[in-house]
């Protein structure tokens, strides 16, 4: 079968690899009908050493169940399913608490940790299929597929940022980052009742979509200038919640300058650092809390899906390009160069 492999920074190839097959009684074999390139894929695309490659790519997909192990009971052959970016059993203590990215099952993992599998491929073996896969009540060619695909990562991640940040009715929110997660953080904040939503981004097509999703203000400046602009929009106080959807140190430092005393910085951009200011002068002095983490999107799928099915929201608008496998390498480069926001892949 064909699959996407990253050989090193900037070196994406589509190659033939051994077919995925059932290995465990709890596995399912899924023929992928829709997948995509994630903003988090751009970190290794920019920096991975050839010594660490080749690596299978992709952690967001929808597909049709082709086969199941004998212990799988919740999905069957022919079902259309969506998979979160983390494999979980959905039954352990942490899953029951809604923290599927900390699942205690020995087979629990992130797709990026499955060396012989990946979502940017023609098929995939899904461990812990009963806990991981969620059946979709539509056909594989439904117009809702792009929006339903966002449940595998970016919508659930933006929603997790807002939930972890404590966004509620009347909250003021700043979203740092106009990528897919940031834009769906805007949509999520709106859904949870935020009163003021400031989107920090400098790509007009993206910030225009952010306004459509619910942003009340857009700030294109960064650093101290951006902080001053947000402060001016909030009477000098900053916002109750900052959703940080980038993951680098400048975005974290910007969050510190924007958050209101007693507020929350909620990070879902994968941090590219280990050390960051958290002491008296940064967080402690003003009772600022730090939240976020890898989004347990499995916990949110059933909650968010109905609004997609009835057309109340359309998170799939973050996809502004579609390609086949042959166009995946160019899709990575286009996203890295900010020519496209998010690329949908149809095998």
Tab-separated table of C-alpha atoms in Angstrom:
chain	number	residue	atom	x	y	z
A	1	UNK	CA	0.000	0.000	0.000
A	2	UNK	CA	1.048	3.637	-0.371
A	3	UNK	CA	2.026	5.733	2.633
A	4	UNK	CA	3.718	9.001	3.544
A	5	UNK	CA	7.227	8.887	5.017
A	6	UNK	CA	9.383	11.713	6.307
A	7	UNK	CA	13.062	11.022	5.655
A	8	UNK	CA	14.356	14.252	7.157
A	9	UNK	CA	13.699	17.970	7.196
A	10	UNK	CA	11.889	18.918	3.993
A	11	UNK	CA	12.058	15.377	2.588
A	12	UNK	CA	8.570	13.854	2.327
A	13	UNK	CA	8.085	10.815	0.082
A	14	UNK	CA	5.144	8.662	-0.933
A	15	UNK	CA	6.288	5.048	-1.014
A	16	UNK	CA	4.971	1.513	-1.083
A	17	UNK	CA	5.070	-0.117	2.356
A	18	UNK	CA	3.856	-3.501	3.648
A	19	UNK	CA	0.080	-3.696	3.966
A	20	UNK	CA	-1.294	-3.087	7.430
A	21	UNK	CA	-2.738	-6.275	8.940
A	22	UNK	CA	-4.548	-7.371	12.094
A	23	UNK	CA	-2.026	-8.330	14.793
A	24	UNK	CA	-3.986	-8.276	18.060
A	25	UNK	CA	-7.528	-9.495	18.823
A	26	UNK	CA	-8.479	-5.919	19.734
A	27	UNK	CA	-7.266	-4.457	16.409
A	28	UNK	CA	-9.277	-3.150	13.479
A	29	UNK	CA	-8.053	-2.721	9.927
A	30	UNK	CA	-9.289	0.542	8.411
A	31	UNK	CA	-9.151	1.606	4.760
A	32	UNK	CA	-8.536	5.329	4.920
A	33	UNK	CA	-10.906	7.534	2.924
A	34	UNK	CA	-9.818	10.952	4.218
A	35	UNK	CA	-6.777	12.217	6.104
A	36	UNK	CA	-4.814	15.444	6.327
A	37	UNK	CA	-1.578	17.221	7.141
A	38	UNK	CA	-1.378	18.712	10.638
A	39	UNK	CA	0.373	21.865	11.742
A	40	UNK	CA	2.240	19.765	14.296
A	41	UNK	CA	3.673	17.721	11.395
A	42	UNK	CA	5.531	20.866	10.366
A	43	UNK	CA	7.819	20.715	13.416
A	44	UNK	CA	9.606	17.512	12.296
A	45	UNK	CA	9.264	18.630	8.672
A	46	UNK	CA	11.361	21.661	9.578
A	47	UNK	CA	13.940	19.998	11.794
A	48	UNK	CA	14.042	16.175	11.752
A	49	UNK	CA	17.471	14.661	11.292
A	50	UNK	CA	17.814	12.047	8.523
A	51	UNK	CA	19.220	9.775	11.233
A	52	UNK	CA	15.741	9.663	12.785
A	53	UNK	CA	13.980	8.745	9.543
A	54	UNK	CA	12.161	7.461	7.721
A	55	UNK	CA	9.071	8.060	9.864
A	56	UNK	CA	5.478	7.218	8.974
A	57	UNK	CA	3.318	10.334	9.051
A	58	UNK	CA	-0.275	11.238	9.835
A	59	UNK	CA	-2.479	11.044	12.907
A	60	UNK	CA	-5.877	12.267	11.658
A	61	UNK	CA	-8.119	10.074	9.527
A	62	UNK	CA	-11.548	8.794	8.621
A	63	UNK	CA	-11.993	5.400	7.017
A	64	UNK	CA	-14.019	2.243	6.466
A	65	UNK	CA	-13.493	-0.785	8.696
A	66	UNK	CA	-12.263	-3.646	6.505
A	67	UNK	CA	-11.652	-6.253	9.201
A	68	UNK	CA	-11.602	-6.635	12.985
A	69	UNK	CA	-9.961	-8.853	15.552
A	70	UNK	CA	-12.189	-11.361	17.383
A	71	UNK	CA	-12.491	-9.209	20.522
A	72	UNK	CA	-13.719	-6.038	18.770
A	73	UNK	CA	-17.408	-5.418	19.493
A	74	UNK	CA	-18.227	-1.731	18.910
A	75	UNK	CA	-17.390	-1.463	15.195
A	76	UNK	CA	-17.772	-3.917	12.327
A	77	UNK	CA	-16.791	-4.350	8.715
A	78	UNK	CA	-18.270	-1.586	6.559
A	79	UNK	CA	-18.578	1.018	9.332
A	80	UNK	CA	-17.262	4.506	8.608
A	81	UNK	CA	-15.165	5.629	11.570
A	82	UNK	CA	-13.061	8.531	12.788
A	83	UNK	CA	-9.919	8.024	14.873
A	84	UNK	CA	-8.500	10.440	17.445
A	85	UNK	CA	-4.783	11.192	17.311
A	86	UNK	CA	-4.266	9.120	20.473
A	87	UNK	CA	-4.958	5.395	20.856
A	88	UNK	CA	-6.851	4.567	24.063
A	89	UNK	CA	-9.029	1.860	25.581
A	90	UNK	CA	-11.758	4.323	26.725
A	91	UNK	CA	-12.226	2.256	29.898
A	92	UNK	CA	-9.217	2.839	32.184
A	93	UNK	CA	-9.328	5.206	35.143
A	94	UNK	CA	-7.868	8.112	33.182
A	95	UNK	CA	-10.145	7.585	30.174
A	96	UNK	CA	-13.164	7.537	32.493
A	97	UNK	CA	-11.978	10.928	33.745
A	98	UNK	CA	-11.833	12.193	30.170
A	99	UNK	CA	-8.040	12.070	29.926
A	100	UNK	CA	-7.606	9.633	27.052
A	101	UNK	CA	-4.129	10.952	26.190
A	102	UNK	CA	-2.974	9.468	29.525
A	103	UNK	CA	-4.642	6.076	28.986
A	104	UNK	CA	-3.026	3.436	31.210
A	105	UNK	CA	-3.438	0.516	28.781
A	106	UNK	CA	-0.079	-0.928	27.611
A	107	UNK	CA	-1.092	-0.487	23.959
A	108	UNK	CA	-2.156	3.142	24.405
A	109	UNK	CA	-0.061	5.443	22.283
A	110	UNK	CA	0.025	8.420	19.956
A	111	UNK	CA	-0.084	7.567	16.255
A	112	UNK	CA	3.315	9.186	15.912
A	113	UNK	CA	4.580	6.477	18.274
A	114	UNK	CA	3.398	3.615	16.036
A	115	UNK	CA	6.420	3.129	13.746
A	116	UNK	CA	4.645	0.878	11.225
A	117	UNK	CA	1.399	2.838	10.995
A	118	UNK	CA	0.234	6.313	10.039
A	119	UNK	CA	-2.849	8.209	8.981
A	120	UNK	CA	-1.432	9.511	5.709
A	121	UNK	CA	-1.706	6.108	4.052
A	122	UNK	CA	-4.157	3.882	2.223
A	123	UNK	CA	-4.881	1.763	5.299
A	124	UNK	CA	-3.993	1.519	8.969
A	125	UNK	CA	-4.075	-1.023	11.779
A	126	UNK	CA	-5.935	0.508	14.726
A	127	UNK	CA	-4.999	-0.919	18.143
A	128	UNK	CA	-7.658	-0.881	20.871
A	129	UNK	CA	-10.313	-0.355	18.209
A	130	UNK	CA	-13.249	-0.443	20.634
A	131	UNK	CA	-11.844	2.434	22.636
A	132	UNK	CA	-10.273	4.449	19.841
A	133	UNK	CA	-12.671	4.407	16.893
A	134	UNK	CA	-15.986	6.263	16.763
A	135	UNK	CA	-18.624	5.314	14.208
A	136	UNK	CA	-19.870	8.101	11.945
A	137	UNK	CA	-23.545	8.198	10.855
A	138	UNK	CA	-22.779	9.401	7.319
A	139	UNK	CA	-21.452	7.987	4.067
A	140	UNK	CA	-17.803	8.233	3.078
A	141	UNK	CA	-18.665	10.757	0.358
A	142	UNK	CA	-20.733	13.020	2.639
A	143	UNK	CA	-20.174	16.757	2.351
A	144	UNK	CA	-19.660	16.715	6.124
A	145	UNK	CA	-16.444	14.668	5.935
A	146	UNK	CA	-14.042	17.655	6.200
A	147	UNK	CA	-15.787	18.888	9.344
A	148	UNK	CA	-16.022	15.399	10.853
A	149	UNK	CA	-12.311	14.890	10.177
A	150	UNK	CA	-11.516	17.850	12.451
A	151	UNK	CA	-12.844	15.732	15.344
A	152	UNK	CA	-9.707	13.597	15.055
A	153	UNK	CA	-7.516	16.471	16.231
A	154	UNK	CA	-7.801	20.169	15.459
A	155	UNK	CA	-11.376	20.861	16.561
A	156	UNK	CA	-11.043	18.717	19.667
A	157	UNK	CA	-7.695	20.364	20.408
A	158	UNK	CA	-9.064	23.888	20.062
A	159	UNK	CA	-12.020	22.873	22.213
A	160	UNK	CA	-9.740	21.350	24.839
A	161	UNK	CA	-7.809	24.617	25.013
A	162	UNK	CA	-11.007	26.508	25.718
A	163	UNK	CA	-12.334	23.953	28.216
A	164	UNK	CA	-9.024	23.677	30.071
A	165	UNK	CA	-8.851	27.457	30.168
A	166	UNK	CA	-12.277	27.637	31.800
A	167	UNK	CA	-13.985	29.617	29.046
A	168	UNK	CA	-17.612	30.267	29.959
A	169	UNK	CA	-20.331	32.794	29.209
A	170	UNK	CA	-18.955	36.329	29.477
A	171	UNK	CA	-15.286	35.322	29.426
A	172	UNK	CA	-12.748	37.391	27.507
A	173	UNK	CA	-10.333	35.295	25.442
A	174	UNK	CA	-7.217	35.868	23.377
A	175	UNK	CA	-6.216	33.210	20.848
A	176	UNK	CA	-2.556	33.219	19.805
A	177	UNK	CA	-2.058	31.586	16.415
A	178	UNK	CA	-4.153	31.641	13.247
A	179	UNK	CA	-3.521	28.030	12.255
A	180	UNK	CA	-6.308	25.457	12.238
A	181	UNK	CA	-6.137	24.831	16.001
A	182	UNK	CA	-6.168	28.532	16.821
A	183	UNK	CA	-9.117	29.184	14.512
A	184	UNK	CA	-11.044	26.286	16.011
A	185	UNK	CA	-10.104	27.611	19.443
A	186	UNK	CA	-11.990	30.745	18.380
A	187	UNK	CA	-14.965	28.633	17.298
A	188	UNK	CA	-14.829	26.726	20.582
A	189	UNK	CA	-14.645	29.874	22.695
A	190	UNK	CA	-17.665	31.220	20.844
A	191	UNK	CA	-19.505	27.943	21.400
A	192	UNK	CA	-18.795	28.155	25.138
A	193	UNK	CA	-20.150	31.690	25.378
A	194	UNK	CA	-17.063	33.935	25.394
A	195	UNK	CA	-18.008	37.594	25.157
A	196	UNK	CA	-14.801	39.000	23.665
A	197	UNK	CA	-12.509	36.899	21.467
A	198	UNK	CA	-9.291	38.481	20.254
A	199	UNK	CA	-7.465	36.558	17.529
A	200	UNK	CA	-3.757	37.256	17.137
A	201	UNK	CA	-2.721	36.463	13.570
A	202	UNK	CA	-1.369	38.179	10.502
A	203	UNK	CA	-2.720	36.186	7.546
A	204	UNK	CA	-5.889	37.942	6.411
A	205	UNK	CA	-7.588	34.928	4.828
A	206	UNK	CA	-7.185	33.112	8.126
A	207	UNK	CA	-8.203	35.986	10.367
A	208	UNK	CA	-11.252	36.573	8.146
A	209	UNK	CA	-12.236	32.957	8.827
A	210	UNK	CA	-11.550	33.635	12.501
A	211	UNK	CA	-14.049	36.480	12.411
A	212	UNK	CA	-16.562	34.150	10.765
A	213	UNK	CA	-15.948	31.650	13.592
A	214	UNK	CA	-16.596	34.313	16.241
A	215	UNK	CA	-13.550	36.549	16.766
A	216	UNK	CA	-14.614	40.034	17.834
A	217	UNK	CA	-11.184	41.588	17.262
A	218	UNK	CA	-8.020	40.800	15.305
A	219	UNK	CA	-4.519	41.894	16.322
A	220	UNK	CA	-1.823	41.401	13.695
A	221	UNK	CA	1.072	42.777	15.745
A	222	UNK	CA	3.343	40.476	17.749
A	223	UNK	CA	5.604	40.852	20.773
A	224	UNK	CA	5.354	43.993	22.893
A	225	UNK	CA	3.363	45.795	20.217
A	226	UNK	CA	0.831	42.974	20.109
A	227	UNK	CA	0.609	42.847	23.897
A	228	UNK	CA	-0.061	46.598	24.008
A	229	UNK	CA	-2.803	46.254	21.393
A	230	UNK	CA	-4.590	43.535	23.356
A	231	UNK	CA	-4.249	45.538	26.566
A	232	UNK	CA	-5.806	48.529	24.826
A	233	UNK	CA	-8.753	46.400	23.677
A	234	UNK	CA	-9.322	45.150	27.241
A	235	UNK	CA	-9.163	48.372	29.240
A	236	UNK	CA	-5.557	47.677	30.170
A	237	UNK	CA	-6.334	44.456	32.029
A	238	UNK	CA	-5.765	41.658	29.497
A	239	UNK	CA	-8.116	38.726	28.957
A	240	UNK	CA	-9.375	36.094	31.363
A	241	UNK	CA	-8.041	33.287	29.176
A	242	UNK	CA	-5.258	32.990	26.611
A	243	UNK	CA	-5.378	30.038	24.223
A	244	UNK	CA	-1.802	29.451	23.030
A	245	UNK	CA	-1.906	27.422	19.818
A	246	UNK	CA	1.641	27.900	18.530
A	247	UNK	CA	4.073	26.179	20.893
A	248	UNK	CA	7.179	28.364	20.753
A	249	UNK	CA	8.691	30.611	23.416
A	250	UNK	CA	7.636	33.943	21.836
A	251	UNK	CA	4.008	32.769	21.949
A	252	UNK	CA	4.347	31.802	25.618
A	253	UNK	CA	5.953	35.148	26.457
A	254	UNK	CA	3.181	36.914	24.587
A	255	UNK	CA	0.651	34.950	26.646
A	256	UNK	CA	2.264	36.215	29.855
A	257	UNK	CA	1.869	39.787	28.674
A	258	UNK	CA	-1.768	39.379	27.689
A	259	UNK	CA	-3.348	37.319	30.443
A	260	UNK	CA	-5.388	39.119	33.089
A	261	UNK	CA	-4.545	38.750	36.805
A	262	UNK	CA	-6.269	35.609	38.038
A	263	UNK	CA	-6.464	34.340	34.465
A	264	UNK	CA	-5.418	31.165	32.685
A	265	UNK	CA	-2.907	30.445	29.933
A	266	UNK	CA	-4.115	27.295	28.174
A	267	UNK	CA	-1.470	25.752	25.910
A	268	UNK	CA	-2.240	23.252	23.184
A	269	UNK	CA	0.519	24.203	20.746
A	270	UNK	CA	3.117	21.456	21.190
A	271	UNK	CA	5.836	23.187	23.283
A	272	UNK	CA	9.205	23.396	21.578
A	273	UNK	CA	10.856	24.209	24.923
A	274	UNK	CA	11.153	22.711	28.407
A	275	UNK	CA	12.095	25.765	30.466
A	276	UNK	CA	9.756	28.751	30.687
A	277	UNK	CA	9.042	31.570	33.180
A	278	UNK	CA	6.683	30.386	35.921
A	279	UNK	CA	8.001	32.185	39.000
A	280	UNK	CA	6.986	35.206	41.044
A	281	UNK	CA	7.301	37.821	38.320
A	282	UNK	CA	5.529	35.784	35.649
A	283	UNK	CA	2.742	33.539	36.988
A	284	UNK	CA	2.833	33.586	40.775
A	285	UNK	CA	2.562	37.320	41.452
A	286	UNK	CA	-0.826	37.692	39.774
A	287	UNK	CA	-2.363	34.288	40.476
A	288	UNK	CA	-2.051	33.246	36.833
A	289	UNK	CA	-2.613	29.566	36.129
A	290	UNK	CA	-1.096	27.390	33.425
A	291	UNK	CA	-3.301	24.738	31.822
A	292	UNK	CA	-3.666	22.712	28.632
A	293	UNK	CA	-1.777	19.738	27.259
A	294	UNK	CA	-2.288	17.031	24.629
A	295	UNK	CA	-6.002	17.177	23.927
A	296	UNK	CA	-8.002	14.070	24.868
A	297	UNK	CA	-10.102	14.557	21.745
A	298	UNK	CA	-11.783	11.157	22.191
A	299	UNK	CA	-13.568	12.660	25.190
A	300	UNK	CA	-15.131	15.396	23.061
A	301	UNK	CA	-16.187	13.606	19.864
A	302	UNK	CA	-19.726	12.667	20.934
A	303	UNK	CA	-20.228	16.135	22.416
A	304	UNK	CA	-19.110	18.061	19.338
A	305	UNK	CA	-20.407	15.804	16.545
A	306	UNK	CA	-24.129	16.743	16.758
A	307	UNK	CA	-23.467	20.397	15.960
A	308	UNK	CA	-21.564	19.293	12.842
A	309	UNK	CA	-24.278	16.870	11.758
A	310	UNK	CA	-27.044	19.451	12.061
A	311	UNK	CA	-25.018	22.163	10.328
A	312	UNK	CA	-24.781	24.509	13.313
A	313	UNK	CA	-20.999	24.747	12.841
A	314	UNK	CA	-18.604	23.997	9.985
A	315	UNK	CA	-15.094	23.473	11.378
A	316	UNK	CA	-14.086	21.850	8.083
A	317	UNK	CA	-13.684	25.336	6.624
A	318	UNK	CA	-10.103	25.194	7.913
A	319	UNK	CA	-9.321	22.934	4.936
A	320	UNK	CA	-8.414	25.247	2.076
A	321	UNK	CA	-6.691	22.691	-0.165
A	322	UNK	CA	-7.336	19.082	-1.182
A	323	UNK	CA	-4.875	16.651	-2.735
A	324	UNK	CA	-4.223	13.019	-3.534
A	325	UNK	CA	-1.138	11.189	-2.244
A	326	UNK	CA	0.888	12.515	-5.143
A	327	UNK	CA	0.387	16.053	-3.877
A	328	UNK	CA	1.265	15.402	-0.240
A	329	UNK	CA	4.954	16.466	-0.432
A	330	UNK	CA	3.934	19.771	-2.023
A	331	UNK	CA	1.168	20.062	0.576
A	332	UNK	CA	3.729	19.977	3.378
A	333	UNK	CA	5.758	22.706	1.703
A	334	UNK	CA	2.686	24.843	1.037
A	335	UNK	CA	1.672	24.647	4.683
A	336	UNK	CA	5.225	25.372	5.847
A	337	UNK	CA	5.297	28.427	3.572
A	338	UNK	CA	1.857	29.525	4.837
A	339	UNK	CA	0.408	29.324	1.333
A	340	UNK	CA	-2.275	26.985	2.635
A	341	UNK	CA	-3.899	26.620	6.044
A	342	UNK	CA	-4.616	22.874	6.163
A	343	UNK	CA	-4.452	20.224	3.449
A	344	UNK	CA	-7.091	17.496	3.112
A	345	UNK	CA	-5.746	14.232	1.655
A	346	UNK	CA	-7.993	11.848	-0.258
A	347	UNK	CA	-6.196	8.575	-1.168
